[in-house]
Amino acid sequence: MIYAGNFKTNHTRFSTREYINKLNLKLKDKNPEDKIYIFPPLTAIDNYSGNFTIGVQNAYPIQNGAFTGEVGIEQLDEFNIKTILIGHSERREILGESQEFVAKKFAFFQKMGFEIIYCIGESLEIREQGEDAVIEYLLAQFEGIDTDYNNFVVAYEPIWAIGTGRSATTKEIEQTHNALKKRVNRPILYGGSVKGENIAEIASIDSVDGVLVGGASLKVDSFLELVFHQK
Ligand code: PEP
């Protein structure tokens, strides 16, 4: 299983270091087959080491240059960052990233050899139209994406389940992941209100290869509860 924590606009450099120190104490006992990723905010990126991978929640598809407020490869290289989230619904919806731009980012970071966690997800309006509409909508989010790239993971995150406390049902996750697996031969994470109370059920779904977690990753103890959940 993959366990990825997305801090979004939470935590500072100081609190991230504290978090990672605590995480490291416990991760020595983790299942060697599990992989852990942490995505802190950009100002908290540092040279951390441990049994996990640090990635960024965003970067601009450029080496360096005149892109006010953005960071490129030059800044990521300083911290040896080689992992990035692309296509998160908050960037698509709030920051206005189009599928075209998301695909451009994907192609750039693919060329740079990054490991990409590629997020897709549907709104409640689409979900209410039924499974076929959901799949059609999700597949459109692979437009312009080289799904043969061997260093990317898909994160299926229904927008209506993100930060709402309402996770998709086991049946919805299973059906959607199974349909996606017919299109992409890559690991698929589920994201959307994953927490201590539902991790065992979600992790038991065959087509779930891991979880991308927002809220429940913010406290190290609740993130560890996911990593060390009982089956
Ligand atoms: C996310 O935004 O990636 C996410 C899954 O958030 P939450 O776990 O808070 O629903």
Coordinates of N, CA and C and ligand atoms in Angstrom, one line a residue:
M1 N 0.8 -1.2 0.0 CA 0.0 0.0 0.0 C 0.9 1.3 0.0
I2 N 0.3 2.3 -0.6 CA 0.9 3.6 -0.6 C 0.1 4.5 0.3
Y3 N 0.8 5.2 1.2 CA 0.1 6.1 2.1 C 0.7 7.5 1.8
A4 N -0.1 8.4 1.3 CA 0.4 9.7 0.9 C -0.3 10.8 1.7
G5 N 0.4 11.7 2.3 CA -0.2 12.7 3.1 C 0.0 14.1 2.4
N6 N -1.1 14.7 2.1 CA -1.1 16.1 1.5 C -1.4 17.1 2.5
F7 N -0.4 17.9 2.9 CA -0.6 18.9 4.0 C -1.4 20.1 3.5
K8 N -1.4 20.3 2.1 CA -2.1 21.5 1.5 C -1.5 22.8 2.1
T9 N -2.3 23.7 2.6 CA -1.7 25.0 3.1 C -1.7 24.9 4.6
N10 N -1.2 23.8 5.2 CA -1.1 23.6 6.6 C 0.3 23.2 6.9
H11 N 0.7 23.6 8.2 CA 2.0 23.3 8.7 C 3.1 24.3 8.3
T12 N 4.1 24.4 9.1 CA 5.2 25.3 8.8 C 6.4 24.4 8.7
R13 N 7.6 25.1 8.4 CA 8.8 24.3 8.4 C 9.1 23.7 9.7
F14 N 8.9 24.5 10.8 CA 9.1 24.0 12.1 C 8.2 22.8 12.5
S15 N 6.9 22.9 12.2 CA 6.0 21.8 12.6 C 6.2 20.6 11.7
T16 N 6.6 20.9 10.5 CA 6.8 19.7 9.6 C 8.0 18.9 10.1
R17 N 9.1 19.6 10.5 CA 10.2 18.9 11.1 C 9.8 18.1 12.3
E18 N 9.0 18.7 13.2 CA 8.6 17.9 14.4 C 7.8 16.7 13.9
Y19 N 6.9 16.9 13.0 CA 6.1 15.8 12.4 C 7.0 14.7 11.9
I20 N 8.0 15.1 11.1 CA 8.8 14.1 10.5 C 9.7 13.3 11.5
N21 N 10.1 14.0 12.5 CA 10.8 13.4 13.6 C 10.0 12.3 14.3
K22 N 8.7 12.6 14.5 CA 7.8 11.6 15.2 C 7.5 10.5 14.2
L23 N 7.3 10.8 12.9 CA 7.0 9.8 11.9 C 8.2 8.8 11.8
N24 N 9.4 9.4 11.8 CA 10.6 8.5 11.7 C 10.7 7.5 12.8
L25 N 10.3 7.9 14.0 CA 10.4 7.0 15.2 C 9.6 5.7 14.9
K26 N 8.4 5.9 14.3 CA 7.5 4.8 14.1 C 7.7 4.1 12.8
L27 N 8.1 4.8 11.8 CA 8.2 4.2 10.5 C 9.2 3.0 10.3
K28 N 10.1 3.0 11.3 CA 11.1 1.8 11.3 C 10.3 0.5 11.4
D29 N 9.2 0.5 12.0 CA 8.4 -0.7 12.2 C 7.4 -1.0 11.1
K30 N 7.4 -0.1 10.0 CA 6.3 -0.3 9.0 C 6.6 -1.5 8.2
N31 N 5.5 -2.0 7.5 CA 5.6 -3.1 6.6 C 6.6 -2.6 5.4
P32 N 7.7 -3.4 5.1 CA 8.6 -2.9 4.1 C 8.0 -2.7 2.7
E33 N 6.8 -3.3 2.5 CA 6.2 -3.2 1.2 C 5.4 -1.9 1.1
D34 N 5.1 -1.2 2.2 CA 4.3 0.0 2.2 C 5.3 1.2 1.8
K35 N 4.7 2.1 1.1 CA 5.5 3.3 0.7 C 4.8 4.5 1.3
I36 N 5.5 5.4 1.9 CA 5.0 6.6 2.5 C 5.4 7.9 1.8
Y37 N 4.5 8.8 1.5 CA 4.8 10.1 0.9 C 4.3 11.2 1.7
I38 N 5.0 12.3 1.8 CA 4.5 13.5 2.5 C 4.7 14.6 1.5
F39 N 3.6 15.4 1.4 CA 3.6 16.6 0.6 C 3.4 17.8 1.5
P40 N 4.5 18.4 2.0 CA 4.3 19.6 2.8 C 4.1 20.8 1.9
P41 N 3.8 22.0 2.5 CA 3.8 23.2 1.7 C 5.2 23.5 1.2
L42 N 5.3 24.3 0.2 CA 6.7 24.6 -0.4 C 7.6 25.2 0.6
T43 N 7.2 26.1 1.5 CA 8.1 26.7 2.4 C 8.6 25.8 3.5
A44 N 8.0 24.6 3.6 CA 8.5 23.6 4.6 C 9.3 22.5 4.0
I45 N 9.6 22.7 2.7 CA 10.5 21.7 2.0 C 11.9 21.9 2.6
D46 N 12.5 20.8 2.9 CA 13.9 20.8 3.5 C 14.6 19.5 3.2
N47 N 15.8 19.4 3.7 CA 16.5 18.1 3.5 C 16.2 17.1 4.6
Y48 N 15.0 16.5 4.5 CA 14.6 15.5 5.5 C 15.1 14.2 5.1
S49 N 15.3 13.3 6.0 CA 15.6 11.9 5.6 C 14.8 11.0 6.5
G50 N 14.6 9.8 5.9 CA 13.8 8.8 6.6 C 13.2 7.8 5.6
N51 N 12.3 7.0 6.2 CA 11.7 5.9 5.4 C 10.5 6.4 4.7
F52 N 10.6 7.5 4.0 CA 9.5 8.1 3.3 C 10.0 9.0 2.2
T53 N 9.1 9.4 1.3 CA 9.5 10.3 0.2 C 8.8 11.6 0.4
I54 N 9.6 12.7 0.2 CA 9.0 14.0 0.2 C 8.7 14.5 -1.2
G55 N 7.5 15.0 -1.4 CA 7.1 15.5 -2.7 C 6.6 16.9 -2.6
V56 N 6.4 17.5 -3.7 CA 5.7 18.9 -3.7 C 4.3 18.8 -4.2
Q57 N 3.5 19.7 -3.7 CA 2.1 19.7 -4.1 C 1.9 20.4 -5.4
N58 N 2.9 21.1 -5.8 CA 2.8 21.9 -7.1 C 4.2 22.4 -7.5
A59 N 4.4 22.7 -8.7 CA 5.6 23.4 -9.2 C 5.2 23.9 -10.6
Y60 N 6.0 24.8 -11.1 CA 5.7 25.3 -12.5 C 6.6 24.5 -13.5
P61 N 6.0 24.2 -14.6 CA 6.8 23.4 -15.6 C 7.9 24.2 -16.3
I62 N 9.0 24.5 -15.5 CA 10.1 25.3 -16.1 C 11.3 25.0 -15.3
Q63 N 12.5 25.2 -15.9 CA 13.7 25.0 -15.2 C 13.9 26.2 -14.2
N64 N 13.8 27.4 -14.7 CA 13.8 28.7 -13.9 C 13.4 29.8 -14.8
G65 N 13.3 31.0 -14.3 CA 12.9 32.1 -15.2 C 12.0 33.1 -14.6
A66 N 11.2 33.8 -15.4 CA 10.4 34.9 -14.9 C 9.0 34.4 -14.7
F67 N 8.7 33.8 -13.6 CA 7.3 33.2 -13.3 C 7.0 33.6 -11.9
T68 N 6.7 34.8 -11.7 CA 6.5 35.3 -10.3 C 5.6 34.5 -9.4
G69 N 6.2 34.1 -8.3 CA 5.4 33.3 -7.3 C 5.5 31.8 -7.5
E70 N 6.2 31.4 -8.6 CA 6.2 30.0 -8.8 C 7.6 29.4 -8.5
V71 N 7.7 28.1 -8.4 CA 9.1 27.5 -8.3 C 9.2 26.5 -9.4
G72 N 10.4 26.3 -9.9 CA 10.7 25.4 -11.0 C 11.8 24.4 -10.5
I73 N 12.3 23.7 -11.5 CA 13.3 22.6 -11.3 C 14.5 23.1 -10.4
E74 N 15.0 24.3 -10.7 CA 16.1 24.8 -10.0 C 15.9 24.8 -8.5
Q75 N 14.7 25.2 -8.1 CA 14.4 25.2 -6.6 C 14.2 23.8 -6.1
L76 N 13.6 23.0 -6.9 CA 13.3 21.6 -6.4 C 14.6 20.8 -6.3
D77 N 15.5 21.1 -7.2 CA 16.8 20.3 -7.2 C 17.6 20.6 -5.9
E78 N 17.4 21.8 -5.4 CA 18.2 22.1 -4.2 C 17.9 21.1 -3.1
F79 N 16.7 20.6 -3.1 CA 16.2 19.7 -2.0 C 16.0 18.3 -2.6
N80 N 16.6 18.1 -3.8 CA 16.5 16.7 -4.3 C 15.1 16.2 -4.5
I81 N 14.1 17.1 -4.8 CA 12.7 16.7 -4.9 C 12.5 16.1 -6.3
K82 N 11.9 14.9 -6.3 CA 11.7 14.2 -7.6 C 10.3 13.7 -7.6
T83 N 9.4 14.2 -6.8 CA 8.0 13.7 -6.7 C 7.1 14.9 -6.7
I84 N 6.0 14.8 -7.4 CA 5.1 15.9 -7.5 C 3.6 15.4 -7.7
L85 N 2.7 16.2 -7.0 CA 1.3 16.0 -7.3 C 0.9 16.8 -8.5
I86 N 0.1 16.3 -9.4 CA -0.4 17.0 -10.5 C -1.9 16.8 -10.6
G87 N -2.6 17.8 -10.9 CA -4.1 17.7 -11.2 C -5.0 17.6 -10.0
H88 N -4.5 18.0 -8.9 CA -5.4 18.0 -7.7 C -6.6 18.8 -8.0
S89 N -7.7 18.4 -7.5 CA -9.0 19.2 -7.8 C -9.0 20.6 -7.3
E90 N -8.2 20.8 -6.2 CA -8.2 22.2 -5.7 C -7.4 23.1 -6.7
R91 N -6.4 22.5 -7.3 CA -5.7 23.3 -8.4 C -6.6 23.5 -9.6
R92 N -7.3 22.4 -10.0 CA -8.1 22.5 -11.2 C -9.3 23.5 -10.9
E93 N -9.9 23.4 -9.7 CA -11.1 24.1 -9.5 C -10.9 25.5 -8.9
I94 N -10.0 25.6 -8.0 CA -9.8 26.9 -7.3 C -8.7 27.8 -8.1
L95 N -7.7 27.1 -8.5 CA -6.6 27.8 -9.2 C -6.8 27.9 -10.7
G96 N -7.9 27.2 -11.2 CA -8.2 27.3 -12.6 C -7.3 26.6 -13.6
E97 N -6.7 25.5 -13.1 CA -5.8 24.8 -14.0 C -6.6 24.0 -15.0
S98 N -6.4 24.2 -16.3 CA -7.2 23.5 -17.3 C -6.5 22.1 -17.6
Q99 N -7.3 21.2 -18.2 CA -6.7 19.9 -18.6 C -5.5 20.1 -19.5
E100 N -5.5 21.1 -20.3 CA -4.4 21.4 -21.2 C -3.1 21.7 -20.4
F101 N -3.3 22.6 -19.4 CA -2.1 23.0 -18.6 C -1.7 21.8 -17.7
V102 N -2.6 21.1 -17.2 CA -2.3 19.9 -16.3 C -1.5 18.9 -17.2
A103 N -1.9 18.7 -18.4 CA -1.2 17.8 -19.3 C 0.2 18.3 -19.7
K104 N 0.3 19.6 -19.8 CA 1.6 20.2 -20.1 C 2.6 20.0 -18.9
K105 N 2.0 20.2 -17.7 CA 2.8 20.0 -16.5 C 3.3 18.5 -16.4
F106 N 2.3 17.6 -16.7 CA 2.6 16.2 -16.6 C 3.8 15.9 -17.6
A107 N 3.7 16.4 -18.8 CA 4.7 16.1 -19.9 C 6.0 16.6 -19.4
F108 N 6.0 17.8 -18.8 CA 7.3 18.4 -18.4 C 8.0 17.6 -17.3
F109 N 7.2 17.3 -16.3 CA 7.8 16.5 -15.2 C 8.1 15.1 -15.5
Q110 N 7.4 14.6 -16.5 CA 7.7 13.2 -17.0 C 9.1 13.3 -17.6
K111 N 9.3 14.3 -18.5 CA 10.6 14.5 -19.2 C 11.7 14.6 -18.1
M112 N 11.4 15.2 -17.0 CA 12.4 15.4 -16.0 C 12.6 14.2 -15.1
G113 N 11.8 13.1 -15.4 CA 11.9 11.9 -14.7 C 11.3 11.8 -13.3
F114 N 10.4 12.8 -13.0 CA 9.7 12.8 -11.7 C 8.7 11.7 -11.6
E115 N 8.5 11.3 -10.3 CA 7.4 10.4 -10.0 C 6.2 11.3 -9.8
I116 N 5.1 11.0 -10.5 CA 4.0 11.9 -10.6 C 2.8 11.2 -9.9
I117 N 2.1 11.9 -8.9 CA 0.9 11.4 -8.4 C -0.2 12.2 -9.2
Y118 N -0.9 11.6 -10.1 CA -1.8 12.3 -11.0 C -3.2 12.2 -10.5
C119 N -3.8 13.3 -10.1 CA -5.1 13.3 -9.4 C -6.2 13.5 -10.4
I120 N -7.3 12.8 -10.3 CA -8.5 13.0 -11.1 C -9.7 12.8 -10.2
G121 N -10.8 13.4 -10.6 CA -12.0 13.3 -9.7 C -13.2 14.0 -10.3
E122 N -14.4 13.6 -9.9 CA -15.6 14.2 -10.4 C -16.4 14.9 -9.3
S123 N -17.2 15.9 -9.8 CA -18.0 16.6 -8.9 C -19.2 15.8 -8.5
L124 N -20.0 16.3 -7.5 CA -21.2 15.6 -7.0 C -22.2 15.5 -8.2
E125 N -22.3 16.6 -8.9 CA -23.2 16.7 -10.0 C -23.0 15.6 -11.0
I126 N -21.7 15.3 -11.3 CA -21.4 14.2 -12.2 C -21.7 12.9 -11.6
R127 N -21.4 12.7 -10.3 CA -21.6 11.4 -9.6 C -23.1 11.1 -9.6
E128 N -23.9 12.1 -9.5 CA -25.4 11.9 -9.4 C -25.9 11.5 -10.7
Q129 N -25.2 11.6 -11.8 CA -25.6 11.2 -13.1 C -25.3 9.7 -13.3
G130 N -24.6 9.1 -12.4 CA -24.4 7.6 -12.5 C -23.0 7.3 -12.9
E131 N -22.7 6.0 -12.7 CA -21.3 5.5 -12.9 C -20.8 5.7 -14.3
D132 N -21.6 5.6 -15.4 CA -21.1 5.8 -16.7 C -20.6 7.2 -17.0
A133 N -21.4 8.1 -16.4 CA -21.1 9.6 -16.6 C -19.8 9.8 -15.8
V134 N -19.6 9.2 -14.7 CA -18.4 9.4 -13.9 C -17.2 8.9 -14.6
I135 N -17.3 7.8 -15.2 CA -16.1 7.2 -15.9 C -15.8 8.0 -17.1
E136 N -16.8 8.4 -17.8 CA -16.5 9.3 -19.0 C -15.8 10.6 -18.6
Y137 N -16.3 11.2 -17.5 CA -15.7 12.4 -17.0 C -14.2 12.2 -16.6
L138 N -14.0 11.1 -15.9 CA -12.7 10.8 -15.4 C -11.7 10.5 -16.5
L139 N -12.2 9.7 -17.5 CA -11.3 9.4 -18.6 C -10.9 10.6 -19.4
A140 N -11.7 11.6 -19.4 CA -11.4 12.9 -20.1 C -10.2 13.6 -19.4
Q141 N -10.0 13.2 -18.1 CA -8.9 13.8 -17.4 C -7.5 13.1 -17.7
F142 N -7.6 12.1 -18.6 CA -6.4 11.5 -19.1 C -6.0 12.1 -20.5
E143 N -6.8 13.1 -20.9 CA -6.5 13.7 -22.2 C -5.1 14.4 -22.2
G144 N -4.3 14.1 -23.1 CA -2.9 14.7 -23.2 C -1.9 14.1 -22.2
I145 N -2.3 13.0 -21.5 CA -1.5 12.4 -20.5 C -0.9 11.1 -21.1
D146 N 0.4 10.9 -21.0 CA 1.1 9.7 -21.5 C 0.9 8.6 -20.4
T147 N -0.1 7.9 -20.5 CA -0.4 6.9 -19.5 C 0.5 5.7 -19.6
D148 N 1.4 5.7 -20.6 CA 2.4 4.6 -20.6 C 3.6 5.0 -19.8
Y149 N 3.6 6.2 -19.2 CA 4.8 6.6 -18.4 C 4.8 5.6 -17.2
N150 N 6.0 5.1 -16.9 CA 6.1 4.1 -15.9 C 6.5 4.6 -14.5
N151 N 6.4 5.9 -14.4 CA 6.7 6.4 -13.0 C 5.6 7.4 -12.6
F152 N 4.4 6.9 -12.8 CA 3.3 7.7 -12.2 C 2.2 6.8 -11.6
V153 N 1.5 7.4 -10.7 CA 0.4 6.7 -9.9 C -0.8 7.6 -10.1
V154 N -2.0 7.0 -10.2 CA -3.2 7.7 -10.3 C -3.8 7.9 -8.9
A155 N -4.4 9.1 -8.6 CA -5.1 9.2 -7.4 C -6.5 9.6 -7.7
Y156 N -7.5 8.7 -7.5 CA -8.9 8.9 -7.8 C -9.5 9.6 -6.5
E157 N -9.9 10.9 -6.7 CA -10.4 11.6 -5.5 C -11.7 12.3 -5.9
P158 N -12.9 11.7 -5.6 CA -14.1 12.4 -5.9 C -14.1 13.7 -5.1
I159 N -14.4 14.8 -5.8 CA -14.3 16.1 -5.2 C -15.3 16.2 -4.0
W160 N -16.4 15.6 -4.2 CA -17.5 15.7 -3.1 C -17.1 14.9 -1.8
A161 N -16.0 14.2 -1.9 CA -15.6 13.4 -0.8 C -14.3 14.1 -0.1
I162 N -13.8 15.1 -0.8 CA -12.6 15.7 -0.2 C -12.9 16.7 0.9
G163 N -12.4 16.4 2.0 CA -12.5 17.3 3.2 C -14.0 17.4 3.7
T164 N -14.8 16.5 3.3 CA -16.3 16.7 3.7 C -16.6 15.7 4.8
G165 N -15.7 14.7 5.0 CA -16.1 13.7 6.0 C -16.8 12.6 5.4
R166 N -17.3 12.8 4.1 CA -18.1 11.8 3.5 C -17.3 11.0 2.4
S167 N -16.8 9.9 2.7 CA -16.0 9.1 1.8 C -17.0 8.5 0.7
A168 N -16.4 8.1 -0.4 CA -17.2 7.3 -1.4 C -17.5 5.9 -0.7
T169 N -18.5 5.3 -1.2 CA -18.8 3.9 -0.6 C -17.8 2.9 -1.2
T170 N -17.7 1.8 -0.5 CA -16.8 0.7 -1.0 C -17.2 0.3 -2.5
K171 N -18.5 0.3 -2.7 CA -19.0 -0.1 -4.0 C -18.6 0.9 -5.1
E172 N -18.7 2.2 -4.7 CA -18.3 3.3 -5.7 C -16.8 3.2 -6.0
I173 N -16.1 3.1 -4.9 CA -14.6 3.0 -5.1 C -14.2 1.8 -6.0
E174 N -14.8 0.7 -5.6 CA -14.4 -0.5 -6.4 C -14.8 -0.4 -7.8
Q175 N -16.0 0.0 -8.1 CA -16.5 0.1 -9.5 C -15.6 1.1 -10.3
T176 N -15.3 2.2 -9.7 CA -14.6 3.3 -10.4 C -13.1 2.8 -10.6
H177 N -12.5 2.3 -9.6 CA -11.1 1.8 -9.7 C -11.0 0.7 -10.8
N178 N -12.0 -0.2 -10.8 CA -12.0 -1.3 -11.7 C -12.1 -0.7 -13.2
A179 N -12.9 0.3 -13.4 CA -13.1 0.9 -14.7 C -11.8 1.6 -15.1
L180 N -11.2 2.3 -14.1 CA -9.9 3.0 -14.4 C -8.8 2.1 -14.8
K181 N -8.8 0.9 -14.1 CA -7.7 -0.1 -14.3 C -7.8 -0.6 -15.8
K182 N -8.9 -0.5 -16.4 CA -9.0 -1.0 -17.8 C -8.3 0.0 -18.7
R183 N -8.3 1.3 -18.3 CA -7.7 2.3 -19.1 C -6.2 2.5 -18.8
V184 N -5.8 2.4 -17.5 CA -4.4 2.7 -17.1 C -3.9 1.5 -16.3
N185 N -2.7 1.1 -16.7 CA -2.1 0.0 -16.0 C -1.1 0.5 -15.0
R186 N -1.6 1.3 -14.0 CA -0.8 1.9 -13.0 C -1.5 1.7 -11.6
P187 N -0.7 1.8 -10.5 CA -1.4 1.8 -9.2 C -2.4 2.9 -9.1
I188 N -3.5 2.7 -8.4 CA -4.5 3.7 -8.2 C -4.8 3.9 -6.7
L189 N -4.6 5.1 -6.3 CA -4.9 5.5 -4.9 C -6.3 6.0 -4.8
Y190 N -6.9 5.8 -3.7 CA -8.2 6.5 -3.4 C -8.0 7.7 -2.4
G191 N -8.6 8.8 -2.7 CA -8.6 9.9 -1.8 C -9.9 10.5 -1.6
G192 N -10.2 11.0 -0.4 CA -11.5 11.6 -0.1 C -12.0 11.1 1.3
S193 N -11.7 11.9 2.3 CA -12.1 11.6 3.7 C -11.7 10.3 4.2
V194 N -10.5 9.9 3.8 CA -9.9 8.6 4.4 C -9.5 9.0 5.8
K195 N -9.9 8.1 6.7 CA -9.5 8.3 8.2 C -9.5 7.0 8.9
G196 N -9.1 7.1 10.2 CA -9.0 5.8 11.0 C -10.2 4.9 10.9
E197 N -11.4 5.5 10.8 CA -12.6 4.7 10.9 C -12.9 3.9 9.6
N198 N -12.4 4.4 8.5 CA -12.7 3.7 7.2 C -11.5 3.1 6.5
I199 N -10.3 3.3 7.0 CA -9.1 2.8 6.3 C -9.1 1.3 6.0
A200 N -9.6 0.5 7.0 CA -9.5 -0.9 6.9 C -10.4 -1.4 5.7
E201 N -11.6 -0.8 5.7 CA -12.5 -1.1 4.6 C -12.0 -0.7 3.2
I202 N -11.5 0.5 3.2 CA -11.0 1.0 1.9 C -9.8 0.2 1.4
A203 N -8.9 0.0 2.4 CA -7.6 -0.7 2.0 C -7.9 -2.2 1.6
S204 N -9.1 -2.7 2.0 CA -9.4 -4.1 1.7 C -9.9 -4.3 0.3
I205 N -10.2 -3.2 -0.4 CA -10.6 -3.3 -1.8 C -9.4 -3.6 -2.7
D206 N -9.6 -4.7 -3.5 CA -8.5 -5.2 -4.3 C -7.9 -4.1 -5.2
S207 N -8.7 -3.3 -5.8 CA -8.2 -2.4 -6.8 C -7.7 -1.0 -6.2
V208 N -7.7 -1.0 -4.8 CA -7.1 0.2 -4.2 C -5.6 -0.1 -3.8
D209 N -4.7 0.6 -4.4 CA -3.3 0.4 -4.2 C -2.7 1.3 -3.1
G210 N -3.6 2.2 -2.6 CA -3.1 3.1 -1.6 C -4.1 4.2 -1.4
V211 N -3.7 5.2 -0.5 CA -4.6 6.3 -0.2 C -3.8 7.6 -0.3
L212 N -4.5 8.6 -0.7 CA -4.0 10.0 -0.6 C -4.9 10.7 0.4
V213 N -4.3 11.3 1.4 CA -5.0 11.7 2.6 C -4.7 13.2 2.8
G214 N -5.7 14.0 3.0 CA -5.6 15.4 3.4 C -5.7 15.5 4.9
G215 N -6.9 15.8 5.4 CA -7.2 16.1 6.8 C -6.6 15.1 7.8
A216 N -6.7 13.8 7.5 CA -6.2 12.9 8.5 C -4.7 12.7 8.4
S217 N -4.0 13.4 7.6 CA -2.6 13.3 7.6 C -2.0 14.5 8.3
L218 N -2.8 15.5 8.8 CA -2.2 16.7 9.4 C -1.6 16.4 10.8
K219 N -2.2 15.5 11.5 CA -1.6 15.1 12.8 C -0.9 13.8 12.6
V220 N 0.3 13.7 13.0 CA 1.1 12.6 12.8 C 0.5 11.3 13.4
D221 N -0.2 11.4 14.5 CA -0.8 10.2 15.1 C -1.9 9.7 14.2
S222 N -2.7 10.6 13.7 CA -3.8 10.1 12.9 C -3.3 9.5 11.5
F223 N -2.2 10.1 11.0 CA -1.6 9.5 9.8 C -1.0 8.1 10.1
L224 N -0.4 8.0 11.2 CA 0.2 6.7 11.6 C -0.9 5.7 11.9
E225 N -2.0 6.1 12.3 CA -3.2 5.2 12.5 C -3.6 4.6 11.2
L226 N -3.4 5.3 10.1 CA -3.8 4.8 8.8 C -2.7 3.8 8.4
V227 N -1.4 4.2 8.5 CA -0.3 3.4 8.1 C -0.3 2.0 8.8
F228 N -0.6 2.1 10.1 CA -0.6 0.8 10.9 C -2.0 0.3 11.2
H229 N -2.9 0.5 10.3 CA -4.3 0.0 10.6 C -4.3 -1.5 10.7
Q230 N -5.3 -2.0 11.4 CA -5.5 -3.4 11.5 C -6.4 -3.9 10.4
K231 N -6.0 -4.9 9.7 CA -6.9 -5.4 8.6 C -8.2 -6.1 9.2
Ligands
PEP1 C1 -7.1 15.5 -0.7 O1 -7.5 16.7 -0.9 O2 -6.2 15.0 -1.4 C2 -7.9 14.7 0.3 C3 -8.0 13.5 0.1 O3 -8.4 15.4 1.4 P1 -9.2 14.8 2.6 O4 -8.5 13.5 3.0 O5 -9.2 15.8 3.7 O6 -10.6 14.5 2.1

